[in-house]
Coordinates of C-alpha atoms in Angstrom, one line a residue:
Chain R
X1 CA 45.6 -22.6 27.8
X2 CA 43.4 -23.6 24.9
X3 CA 40.3 -21.7 24.2
X4 CA 37.0 -23.1 25.5
X5 CA 34.3 -22.9 22.9
X6 CA 30.8 -22.2 24.2
X7 CA 28.1 -24.8 23.5
X8 CA 26.6 -22.7 20.8
X9 CA 29.7 -23.1 18.8
X10 CA 28.8 -26.7 18.0
X11 CA 25.1 -26.0 17.4
X12 CA 24.6 -25.7 13.6
X13 CA 21.8 -23.2 13.8
X14 CA 24.3 -20.8 15.5
X15 CA 25.8 -20.2 12.1
X16 CA 22.5 -19.2 10.5
X17 CA 21.1 -15.8 11.1
X18 CA 17.8 -16.5 12.8
X19 CA 14.6 -14.9 11.4
X20 CA 12.7 -15.0 14.7
X21 CA 13.5 -11.7 16.4
X22 CA 13.8 -13.0 19.9
X23 CA 15.9 -16.0 18.9
X24 CA 18.1 -13.7 16.9
X25 CA 18.7 -11.4 19.8
X26 CA 19.9 -14.3 21.9
X27 CA 22.0 -15.6 19.1
X28 CA 23.7 -12.2 18.5
X29 CA 24.4 -11.8 22.2
X30 CA 26.1 -15.2 22.2
X31 CA 28.2 -14.2 19.1
X32 CA 29.3 -11.0 20.7
X33 CA 30.5 -12.6 23.8
X34 CA 32.2 -15.3 21.8
X35 CA 34.1 -12.9 19.6
X36 CA 35.2 -10.8 22.5
X37 CA 36.4 -13.7 24.6
X38 CA 38.2 -15.2 21.7
X39 CA 40.0 -11.9 20.9
X40 CA 40.9 -11.5 24.5
X41 CA 42.3 -15.0 24.6
X42 CA 44.3 -14.5 21.5
X43 CA 45.2 -11.0 22.4
X44 CA 43.8 -9.8 19.2
X45 CA 43.2 -6.1 18.9
X46 CA 42.3 -5.8 15.3
X47 CA 40.3 -7.9 12.9
X48 CA 40.2 -8.0 9.2
X49 CA 36.8 -9.0 7.9
X50 CA 38.0 -11.1 5.0
X51 CA 40.4 -12.9 7.2
X52 CA 37.8 -13.3 9.9
X53 CA 35.7 -15.5 7.6
X54 CA 38.4 -18.2 7.7
X55 CA 39.2 -17.7 11.3
X56 CA 38.0 -20.6 13.6
X57 CA 35.7 -18.2 15.3
X58 CA 33.4 -17.8 12.4
X59 CA 34.2 -21.1 10.7
X60 CA 33.7 -24.3 12.5
X61 CA 35.3 -27.0 10.3
X62 CA 34.1 -29.8 12.5
X63 CA 30.4 -29.3 11.9
X64 CA 31.1 -27.8 8.5
X65 CA 29.3 -24.5 9.2
X66 CA 30.5 -21.0 8.8
X67 CA 28.9 -17.6 9.3
X68 CA 28.1 -15.8 6.1
X69 CA 29.7 -12.4 5.3
X70 CA 26.3 -10.7 5.9
X71 CA 25.9 -12.3 9.2
X72 CA 29.5 -11.4 10.2
X73 CA 28.7 -7.8 9.4
X74 CA 25.6 -8.0 11.5
X75 CA 27.6 -9.3 14.5
X76 CA 30.2 -6.6 14.0
X77 CA 27.5 -4.0 13.9
X78 CA 26.1 -5.3 17.2
X79 CA 29.6 -5.1 18.7
X80 CA 30.0 -1.5 17.4
X81 CA 26.7 -0.5 19.0
X82 CA 27.9 -1.9 22.3
X83 CA 31.1 0.1 22.1
X84 CA 33.4 -2.9 21.7
X85 CA 34.3 -2.3 18.0
X86 CA 35.4 0.5 15.9
X87 CA 35.9 0.6 12.2
X88 CA 39.2 1.6 10.9
X89 CA 38.0 2.4 7.3
X90 CA 34.9 3.5 5.6
X91 CA 34.7 0.3 3.6
X92 CA 34.4 -1.6 6.9
X93 CA 37.1 -4.1 6.0
X94 CA 39.2 -3.6 9.2
X95 CA 38.2 -2.9 12.7
X96 CA 39.5 -2.5 16.2
X97 CA 38.2 -5.0 18.8
X98 CA 38.0 -3.6 22.3
X99 CA 37.3 -6.6 24.4
X100 CA 38.0 -4.3 27.2
X101 CA 36.8 -0.7 26.8
X102 CA 39.3 2.1 27.2
X103 CA 37.8 3.2 30.5
X104 CA 38.2 -0.3 31.9
X105 CA 41.9 -0.4 30.8
X106 CA 42.4 3.0 32.3
X107 CA 41.1 1.8 35.6
X108 CA 43.4 -1.2 35.6
X109 CA 46.4 0.9 34.9
X110 CA 45.6 3.5 37.5
X111 CA 45.1 0.8 40.0
X112 CA 48.5 -0.6 39.4
X113 CA 50.0 2.9 39.5
X114 CA 48.5 3.7 42.9
X115 CA 49.1 0.3 44.3
X116 CA 52.8 0.7 43.7
X117 CA 52.8 4.2 45.0
X118 CA 53.9 5.7 41.8
X119 CA 51.4 8.5 41.6
X120 CA 52.9 11.8 40.5
X121 CA 55.6 10.0 38.5
X122 CA 56.0 10.1 34.8
X123 CA 56.1 7.1 32.5
X124 CA 56.7 6.7 28.9
X125 CA 54.1 4.7 27.1
X126 CA 56.6 2.1 26.3
X127 CA 57.5 1.6 29.9
X128 CA 53.8 1.1 30.8
X129 CA 53.0 -1.4 28.1
X130 CA 56.3 -3.2 27.6
X131 CA 58.4 -2.5 30.7
X132 CA 59.7 -5.2 33.0
X133 CA 57.7 -3.9 35.9
X134 CA 54.4 -4.4 34.3
X135 CA 55.1 -7.9 33.0
X136 CA 52.6 -9.6 35.2
X137 CA 49.9 -7.1 34.5
X138 CA 47.0 -7.6 32.2
X139 CA 47.7 -4.5 30.3
X140 CA 51.2 -5.6 29.5
X141 CA 51.6 -5.9 25.8
X142 CA 48.6 -3.5 25.2
X143 CA 48.9 -2.0 21.7
X144 CA 49.7 1.6 21.5
X145 CA 46.5 2.9 20.2
X146 CA 44.6 1.2 22.9
X147 CA 46.9 2.4 25.6
X148 CA 46.6 5.9 24.4
X149 CA 42.8 5.7 24.5
X150 CA 42.8 4.3 28.0
X151 CA 45.1 7.1 29.1
X152 CA 42.9 9.6 27.4
X153 CA 40.0 8.2 29.3
X154 CA 41.9 8.7 32.5
X155 CA 42.8 12.2 31.4
X156 CA 39.2 12.9 31.0
X157 CA 38.6 11.8 34.5
X158 CA 41.4 14.1 35.7
X159 CA 43.6 11.2 36.8
X160 CA 46.3 11.6 34.3
X161 CA 47.9 13.9 31.8
X162 CA 49.4 12.9 28.5
X163 CA 52.7 14.6 27.8
X164 CA 54.5 14.9 24.5
X165 CA 58.2 14.3 24.8
X166 CA 61.0 14.3 22.3
X167 CA 60.9 10.8 21.3
X168 CA 57.3 9.9 22.0
X169 CA 54.5 10.3 24.4
X170 CA 54.5 10.0 28.2
X171 CA 51.9 10.2 30.9
X172 CA 51.8 11.7 34.4
X173 CA 49.5 10.3 36.9
X174 CA 47.8 12.3 39.7
Chain J
X1 CA -6.5 27.9 -59.2
X2 CA -8.7 27.8 -62.3
X3 CA -10.6 24.8 -60.9
X4 CA -12.3 26.9 -58.3
X5 CA -15.9 28.2 -58.9
X6 CA -17.7 31.0 -57.1
X7 CA -20.3 29.9 -54.6
X8 CA -22.6 31.4 -52.1
X9 CA -20.9 29.3 -49.4
X10 CA -24.2 27.6 -48.3
X11 CA -24.1 23.9 -47.8
X12 CA -26.5 21.7 -49.9
X13 CA -28.8 19.1 -48.6
X14 CA -26.9 16.0 -47.6
X15 CA -23.7 18.0 -47.5
X16 CA -22.2 18.4 -44.0
X17 CA -19.4 20.5 -42.8
X18 CA -16.4 18.4 -41.6
X19 CA -13.9 21.0 -40.5
X20 CA -12.9 24.6 -41.0
X21 CA -9.7 26.4 -40.4
X22 CA -9.0 30.2 -40.5
X23 CA -5.9 31.9 -41.4
X24 CA -5.4 30.0 -44.7
X25 CA -3.9 31.6 -47.8
X26 CA -4.3 30.0 -51.2
X27 CA -1.5 29.5 -53.6
X28 CA -1.9 29.0 -57.3
X29 CA 0.8 26.4 -57.7
X30 CA 3.7 28.0 -56.0
X31 CA 2.6 31.5 -56.4
X32 CA 0.4 33.4 -53.9
X33 CA -3.1 33.6 -55.2
X34 CA -4.5 37.1 -55.7
X35 CA -6.7 36.5 -52.7
X36 CA -6.3 37.4 -49.1
X37 CA -6.1 35.2 -46.1
X38 CA -9.4 33.4 -45.5
X39 CA -11.1 30.4 -43.9
X40 CA -10.9 27.1 -45.6
X41 CA -13.8 24.7 -45.1
X42 CA -14.0 21.0 -45.7
X43 CA -17.4 19.4 -46.3
X44 CA -18.4 15.9 -47.3
X45 CA -18.6 17.1 -50.9
X46 CA -16.4 20.1 -51.4
X47 CA -13.4 22.2 -50.4
X48 CA -14.5 25.8 -49.8
X49 CA -12.6 28.9 -49.1
X50 CA -14.0 32.2 -47.9
X51 CA -12.3 35.6 -47.5
X52 CA -12.0 36.5 -43.8
X53 CA -12.6 40.2 -44.5
X54 CA -15.1 39.9 -47.3
X55 CA -17.6 37.2 -46.6
X56 CA -19.2 37.6 -50.0
X57 CA -16.0 36.3 -51.6
X58 CA -16.4 32.5 -51.4
X59 CA -15.1 29.8 -53.7
X60 CA -15.2 26.1 -53.8
X61 CA -14.0 23.0 -55.6
X62 CA -15.6 19.5 -55.5
X63 CA -13.5 16.9 -53.7
X64 CA -13.8 14.6 -56.6
X65 CA -11.5 17.0 -58.5
X66 CA -8.7 16.1 -56.1
X67 CA -6.2 13.5 -57.4
X68 CA -4.0 13.5 -54.4
X69 CA -2.6 15.7 -51.7
X70 CA 0.4 15.9 -49.4
X71 CA 1.7 17.8 -46.5
X72 CA 4.6 20.2 -46.6
X73 CA 6.3 20.9 -43.4
X74 CA 6.7 24.4 -42.1
X75 CA 10.1 26.1 -42.6
X76 CA 11.8 29.3 -41.5
X77 CA 9.4 32.1 -42.3
X78 CA 7.1 29.6 -44.0
X79 CA 3.9 28.1 -42.7
X80 CA 3.0 24.5 -43.1
X81 CA 1.1 23.8 -46.3
X82 CA -1.1 21.2 -47.8
X83 CA -0.4 20.7 -51.5
X84 CA -3.4 19.5 -53.5
X85 CA -3.1 18.1 -57.0
X86 CA -6.2 18.5 -59.1
X87 CA -7.8 17.0 -62.2
X88 CA -8.1 19.3 -65.1
X89 CA -11.2 21.4 -65.0
X90 CA -14.2 20.0 -66.8
X91 CA -15.4 22.0 -69.8
X92 CA -18.7 23.0 -68.3
X93 CA -17.2 24.4 -65.2
X94 CA -18.9 27.5 -63.8
X95 CA -17.0 30.7 -63.5
X96 CA -14.4 31.1 -60.8
X97 CA -11.7 33.5 -59.6
X98 CA -9.2 32.3 -62.2
X99 CA -9.9 31.8 -65.9
X100 CA -6.9 29.7 -66.4
X101 CA -3.8 28.7 -64.5
X102 CA -0.5 27.1 -65.6
X103 CA -0.5 24.9 -62.5
X104 CA -2.5 21.8 -61.9
X105 CA -2.0 22.1 -58.2
X106 CA -2.8 24.5 -55.4
X107 CA -1.4 25.0 -52.0
X108 CA -3.2 25.8 -48.7
X109 CA -0.9 27.8 -46.4
X110 CA -1.9 27.5 -42.8
X111 CA -0.8 30.7 -41.2
X112 CA -2.5 29.9 -38.0
X113 CA -1.7 26.2 -37.9
X114 CA -4.4 23.6 -37.9
X115 CA -2.9 21.8 -40.9
X116 CA -2.5 18.4 -39.0
X117 CA -6.2 18.1 -38.2
X118 CA -7.3 19.4 -41.6
X119 CA -5.0 17.0 -43.3
X120 CA -6.4 14.1 -41.3
X121 CA -10.0 15.1 -42.0
X122 CA -9.3 15.6 -45.7
X123 CA -7.7 12.1 -45.8
X124 CA -10.8 10.7 -44.2
X125 CA -13.2 12.4 -46.6
X126 CA -11.2 11.4 -49.6
X127 CA -11.2 7.8 -48.4
X128 CA -14.8 7.7 -47.5
X129 CA -15.9 9.6 -50.6
X130 CA -19.2 10.4 -49.0
X131 CA -20.1 12.6 -51.9
X132 CA -20.5 9.6 -54.1
X133 CA -23.2 8.2 -51.8
X134 CA -25.3 11.3 -51.4
X135 CA -25.4 13.3 -54.5
X136 CA -26.3 17.0 -53.8
X137 CA -29.0 18.8 -55.7
X138 CA -26.6 21.2 -57.4
X139 CA -24.9 19.4 -60.2
X140 CA -21.2 19.1 -59.4
X141 CA -19.0 18.6 -62.4
X142 CA -16.7 15.7 -62.0
X143 CA -13.7 14.6 -64.0
X144 CA -13.8 13.7 -67.7
X145 CA -15.4 10.4 -67.0
X146 CA -18.9 10.5 -65.4
X147 CA -19.4 8.2 -62.5
X148 CA -16.4 6.5 -61.1
X149 CA -13.2 8.3 -61.6
X150 CA -10.2 6.5 -63.1
X151 CA -8.3 4.2 -60.9
X152 CA -4.8 5.2 -61.6
X153 CA -1.8 6.2 -59.6
X154 CA -1.7 6.3 -55.9
X155 CA -5.4 7.2 -55.6
X156 CA -6.3 4.1 -57.6
X157 CA -4.2 1.9 -55.4
X158 CA -5.7 3.4 -52.2
X159 CA -9.2 2.9 -53.6
X160 CA -8.5 -0.7 -54.4
X161 CA -7.2 -1.3 -50.9
X162 CA -10.3 0.3 -49.4
X163 CA -12.5 -1.9 -51.5
X164 CA -10.7 -5.0 -50.4
X165 CA -11.0 -3.9 -46.8
X166 CA -14.7 -3.4 -47.1
X167 CA -15.1 -6.8 -48.8
X168 CA -13.3 -8.5 -45.9
X169 CA -15.3 -6.7 -43.4
X170 CA -18.5 -7.8 -45.0
X171 CA -17.4 -11.5 -45.1
X172 CA -16.5 -11.5 -41.4
X173 CA -19.8 -10.0 -40.4
X174 CA -21.7 -12.5 -42.5
X175 CA -19.8 -15.4 -40.9
X176 CA -20.5 -14.3 -37.4
X177 CA -24.1 -13.7 -38.3
X178 CA -24.5 -17.5 -38.3
X179 CA -22.9 -17.8 -35.0
X180 CA -25.1 -15.2 -33.4
X181 CA -28.2 -17.0 -34.9
X182 CA -26.9 -20.2 -33.3
X183 CA -26.6 -18.5 -30.0
X184 CA -30.2 -17.3 -30.3
X185 CA -31.4 -20.8 -31.0
X186 CA -29.4 -22.2 -28.1
X187 CA -31.0 -19.7 -25.7
X188 CA -34.4 -20.7 -26.9
X189 CA -33.6 -24.4 -26.4
X190 CA -32.4 -23.7 -22.8
X191 CA -35.6 -21.7 -22.1
X192 CA -37.7 -24.6 -23.5
X193 CA -36.0 -27.2 -21.3
X194 CA -36.3 -25.0 -18.3
X195 CA -40.0 -24.5 -18.8
X196 CA -40.6 -28.2 -19.3
X197 CA -38.6 -29.0 -16.2
X198 CA -40.8 -26.5 -14.3
X199 CA -43.9 -28.0 -15.7
X200 CA -42.8 -31.4 -14.6
X201 CA -42.3 -30.1 -11.1
X202 CA -45.7 -28.5 -11.1
X203 CA -47.8 -31.2 -12.6
X204 CA -46.3 -34.3 -11.0
X205 CA -49.3 -36.5 -11.7
X206 CA -49.8 -36.0 -15.4
X207 CA -46.5 -37.5 -16.5
X208 CA -45.5 -41.0 -15.6
X209 CA -42.5 -41.7 -13.4
X210 CA -40.7 -43.3 -16.2
X211 CA -41.0 -40.4 -18.6
X212 CA -40.0 -38.0 -15.8
X213 CA -36.8 -39.9 -15.2
X214 CA -36.0 -40.1 -18.9
X215 CA -36.6 -36.5 -19.4
X216 CA -34.5 -35.6 -16.4
X217 CA -31.6 -37.7 -17.7
X218 CA -31.8 -35.8 -21.0
X219 CA -31.6 -32.6 -19.1
X220 CA -28.7 -33.9 -17.1
X221 CA -26.9 -34.8 -20.3
X222 CA -27.4 -31.3 -21.5
X223 CA -25.8 -30.1 -18.3
X224 CA -28.8 -28.7 -16.6
X225 CA -30.3 -29.6 -13.2
X226 CA -29.1 -31.5 -10.1
X227 CA -25.5 -30.4 -9.4
X228 CA -25.4 -27.1 -7.7
X229 CA -25.0 -24.9 -10.7
X230 CA -25.1 -21.3 -11.3
X231 CA -28.4 -21.7 -13.3
X232 CA -30.3 -23.5 -10.6
X233 CA -29.2 -21.5 -7.7
X234 CA -28.1 -18.2 -9.2
X235 CA -24.6 -16.8 -9.2
X236 CA -23.1 -15.0 -6.3
X237 CA -23.5 -15.7 -2.6
X238 CA -26.5 -18.1 -2.8
X239 CA -24.4 -20.3 -4.9
X240 CA -21.5 -20.0 -2.7
X241 CA -23.5 -20.8 0.4
X242 CA -24.9 -23.9 -1.1
X243 CA -21.5 -24.9 -2.3
X244 CA -20.0 -24.3 1.1
X245 CA -22.5 -26.6 2.7
X246 CA -21.7 -29.3 0.1
X247 CA -18.0 -28.9 0.7
X248 CA -18.6 -29.2 4.4
X249 CA -20.1 -32.6 4.0
X250 CA -17.7 -33.8 1.3
X251 CA -14.5 -32.8 3.1
X252 CA -15.0 -34.2 6.6
X253 CA -13.6 -37.6 5.9
X254 CA -10.6 -36.6 3.7
X255 CA -9.6 -34.0 6.3
X256 CA -9.6 -36.5 9.1
X257 CA -7.5 -38.8 7.1
X258 CA -4.9 -36.2 6.5
X259 CA -4.6 -35.0 10.1
X260 CA -7.1 -32.3 9.9
X261 CA -5.5 -30.0 7.4
X262 CA -5.4 -29.9 3.6
X263 CA -3.9 -27.4 1.2
X264 CA -6.6 -25.6 -0.9
X265 CA -5.0 -27.0 -4.1
X266 CA -5.5 -30.5 -2.8
X267 CA -9.2 -29.7 -1.9
X268 CA -9.6 -28.3 -5.4
X269 CA -8.4 -31.5 -7.1
X270 CA -10.4 -33.7 -4.7
X271 CA -13.6 -31.9 -5.2
X272 CA -13.5 -31.6 -8.9
X273 CA -12.5 -35.2 -9.4
X274 CA -15.5 -36.2 -7.3
X275 CA -17.9 -33.9 -9.2
X276 CA -17.0 -35.2 -12.7
X277 CA -19.1 -32.6 -14.4
X278 CA -19.9 -29.0 -13.5
X279 CA -16.4 -28.4 -12.3
X280 CA -15.7 -25.6 -9.8
X281 CA -13.5 -22.7 -10.7
X282 CA -10.8 -21.8 -8.2
X283 CA -12.5 -18.5 -7.5
X284 CA -15.8 -20.3 -6.6
X285 CA -14.0 -22.6 -4.3
X286 CA -12.2 -19.9 -2.5
X287 CA -15.4 -17.8 -2.1
X288 CA -17.3 -20.8 -0.8
X289 CA -14.5 -21.6 1.7
X290 CA -14.6 -18.1 3.0
X291 CA -18.2 -18.7 4.0
X292 CA -17.4 -21.6 6.3
X293 CA -17.2 -19.5 9.5
X294 CA -20.4 -17.5 8.9
X295 CA -22.3 -20.7 8.1
X296 CA -21.0 -22.3 11.3
X297 CA -19.6 -25.2 9.4
X298 CA -16.9 -27.2 11.2
X299 CA -14.3 -26.2 8.7
X300 CA -12.1 -23.1 8.4
X301 CA -10.1 -21.5 5.6
X302 CA -6.8 -20.4 6.8
X303 CA -4.0 -18.3 5.2
X304 CA -0.4 -18.7 6.3
X305 CA 2.1 -15.8 6.3
X306 CA 3.7 -17.2 3.1
X307 CA 0.3 -17.0 1.4
X308 CA -0.4 -20.7 1.4
X309 CA -4.2 -21.4 1.9
X310 CA -5.5 -24.5 3.7
X311 CA -8.8 -25.9 4.8
X312 CA -8.7 -27.2 8.3
X313 CA -11.1 -28.8 10.7
X314 CA -12.3 -26.4 13.3
X315 CA -11.3 -28.9 15.9
X316 CA -7.7 -28.7 14.7
X317 CA -5.7 -27.1 17.5
X318 CA -2.6 -25.1 16.5
X319 CA -0.8 -25.4 19.8
X320 CA -1.2 -29.2 19.8
X321 CA 0.3 -29.3 16.3
X322 CA 3.3 -27.1 17.3
X323 CA 3.9 -29.1 20.5
X324 CA 3.9 -32.3 18.6
X325 CA 6.1 -30.8 16.0
X326 CA 8.6 -29.8 18.7
X327 CA 8.5 -33.3 20.1
X328 CA 9.2 -34.8 16.8
X329 CA 12.1 -32.5 16.1
X330 CA 13.6 -33.0 19.6
X331 CA 13.3 -36.8 19.2
X332 CA 15.2 -36.8 16.0
X333 CA 17.6 -34.0 17.0
X334 CA 16.8 -32.1 13.8
X335 CA 14.4 -32.4 10.9
X336 CA 14.1 -31.0 7.4
X337 CA 10.6 -30.3 6.0
X338 CA 10.8 -33.4 3.8
X339 CA 11.7 -35.7 6.7
X340 CA 8.9 -34.1 8.8
X341 CA 6.4 -34.6 6.1
X342 CA 7.3 -38.2 5.7
X343 CA 7.1 -38.7 9.4
X344 CA 3.6 -37.3 9.7
X345 CA 2.1 -38.3 6.3
X346 CA 1.6 -34.7 5.4
X347 CA 2.4 -33.0 2.2
X348 CA 5.8 -31.3 2.2
X349 CA 4.2 -27.9 1.9
X350 CA 2.1 -28.3 5.0
X351 CA 4.9 -29.8 6.9
X352 CA 7.1 -26.8 6.1
X353 CA 4.3 -24.4 7.1
X354 CA 4.0 -26.2 10.5
X355 CA 7.8 -26.0 11.1
X356 CA 7.8 -22.3 10.1
X357 CA 5.0 -21.6 12.5
X358 CA 6.9 -23.4 15.3
X359 CA 9.9 -21.3 14.5
X360 CA 7.8 -18.2 14.6
X361 CA 6.6 -19.1 18.1
X362 CA 10.2 -19.5 19.1
X363 CA 10.1 -23.3 19.7
X364 CA 12.4 -24.1 16.8
X365 CA 15.4 -22.5 15.2
X366 CA 16.8 -23.0 11.7
X367 CA 20.1 -24.2 10.2
X368 CA 20.4 -22.9 6.7
X369 CA 23.4 -24.4 4.9
X370 CA 24.4 -25.9 1.5
X371 CA 22.9 -29.1 2.8
X372 CA 19.4 -27.5 3.0
X373 CA 17.1 -26.1 5.6
X374 CA 17.0 -28.0 8.9
X375 CA 15.0 -27.2 12.0
X376 CA 16.4 -27.7 15.5
X377 CA 14.8 -27.2 18.9
X378 CA 15.4 -23.7 19.9
X379 CA 18.2 -24.1 22.5
X380 CA 19.1 -20.4 22.5

């Protein structure tokens, strides 16, 4: 399924950081949702800033406009404030994109677990993310670090416990 | 040290004290003089030294005896010194502390500092040579030649330079004397014309129309009367008030032609071109424009955020302008400042200001790219 670009994507001013404060707020909100939906569609969990410049998200070749590096940083900062982005390094060159927050993932996973009556059983992380049983689930293919965070969120809610086993980690659901 | 003579330490008529410094020891050449530490005094005519403990012991030497002098910086355990080279003592010299000395120079050792200021003052006195202008009652023996001393060595060169400088100074002042005399005369001329102009005003009947007109034209050619000038109406606010009224009349038509707004620079050019003579300074223009509102004239001076100043008709409505700007942009999809200017017949500067204002109000948004700055209707 090809990605559906929002109308702003083809509006040249979208690629210029607006000086008017109100206009800018709306513009940034649109950018945030665009980045998140794009990453969700492409199942991207990390972004590299330099690569991002050339990615179709920030570079619309058709109207010959692209977002400047400063503007990209502003968008990323906006995402970070909202809790959807986390920097992997101090230089802010790579980041994690959480188009779904760990808590939200956790909820999905728990729903599947309880729906299938598998509460009180133990799973390895691999089984959860890559097992045959979970193939149809949204969280199938979830990257390890994200999975771990989601389970940690569940753990904080008292709904799971992460266990360290010989060859990796596992989780028990309550 | 044999050039020094005993003195009572009192200053003569016409002799003034320049500077004194305590804590000074005298050296005969490089050897300490058989005197204690004392106060050294510099006057316009002499160099004096008095013993700090025994005030009766006071010696002096005329400044004319000094050939030249130099500073010697302080060292470890040594104070700063001024070394003074002297002419040989004249034959009729009065008695002093030393009958003879194998040195022709002395040193002043500044045990309590003060050498910098003393050196400076000594230099001044030696340059000015005030003792030559005001001879004191007590005869002061000078060098071998009476009157001017020989012009040799460094001192001679310095003296020559000084003379040259004085000469140049004199020439310059003379030249400017003429100019100041001219200025005086010009002032008189202006006063004269003013008084005649006033007389004409008062005694209308006595002088014929013809002559009045002719005289007025002479005054005009000299740059007096009629245009609202600083002379006729005084400087300051009165002037600006009159000027503002004049501008109010003058600018109505041009403003309407240009859609109700003109940049202040355009106003400046327009007004001065119309005046011909008695041009306005930018300051005067600005100050006059500031009075528009208080004088209830139908014009306003307005300053944009970017600092651009315009004169606009009071009837000019900002909202209308912005609404029409939005229409124009929506019509064409997008506009640059240049395109907008051409569309409206405005200057590019004013067109840009209007677009920026519309953006500030949130009606437009911008597209900044390598192609330039474009404005779009704000669809966000």
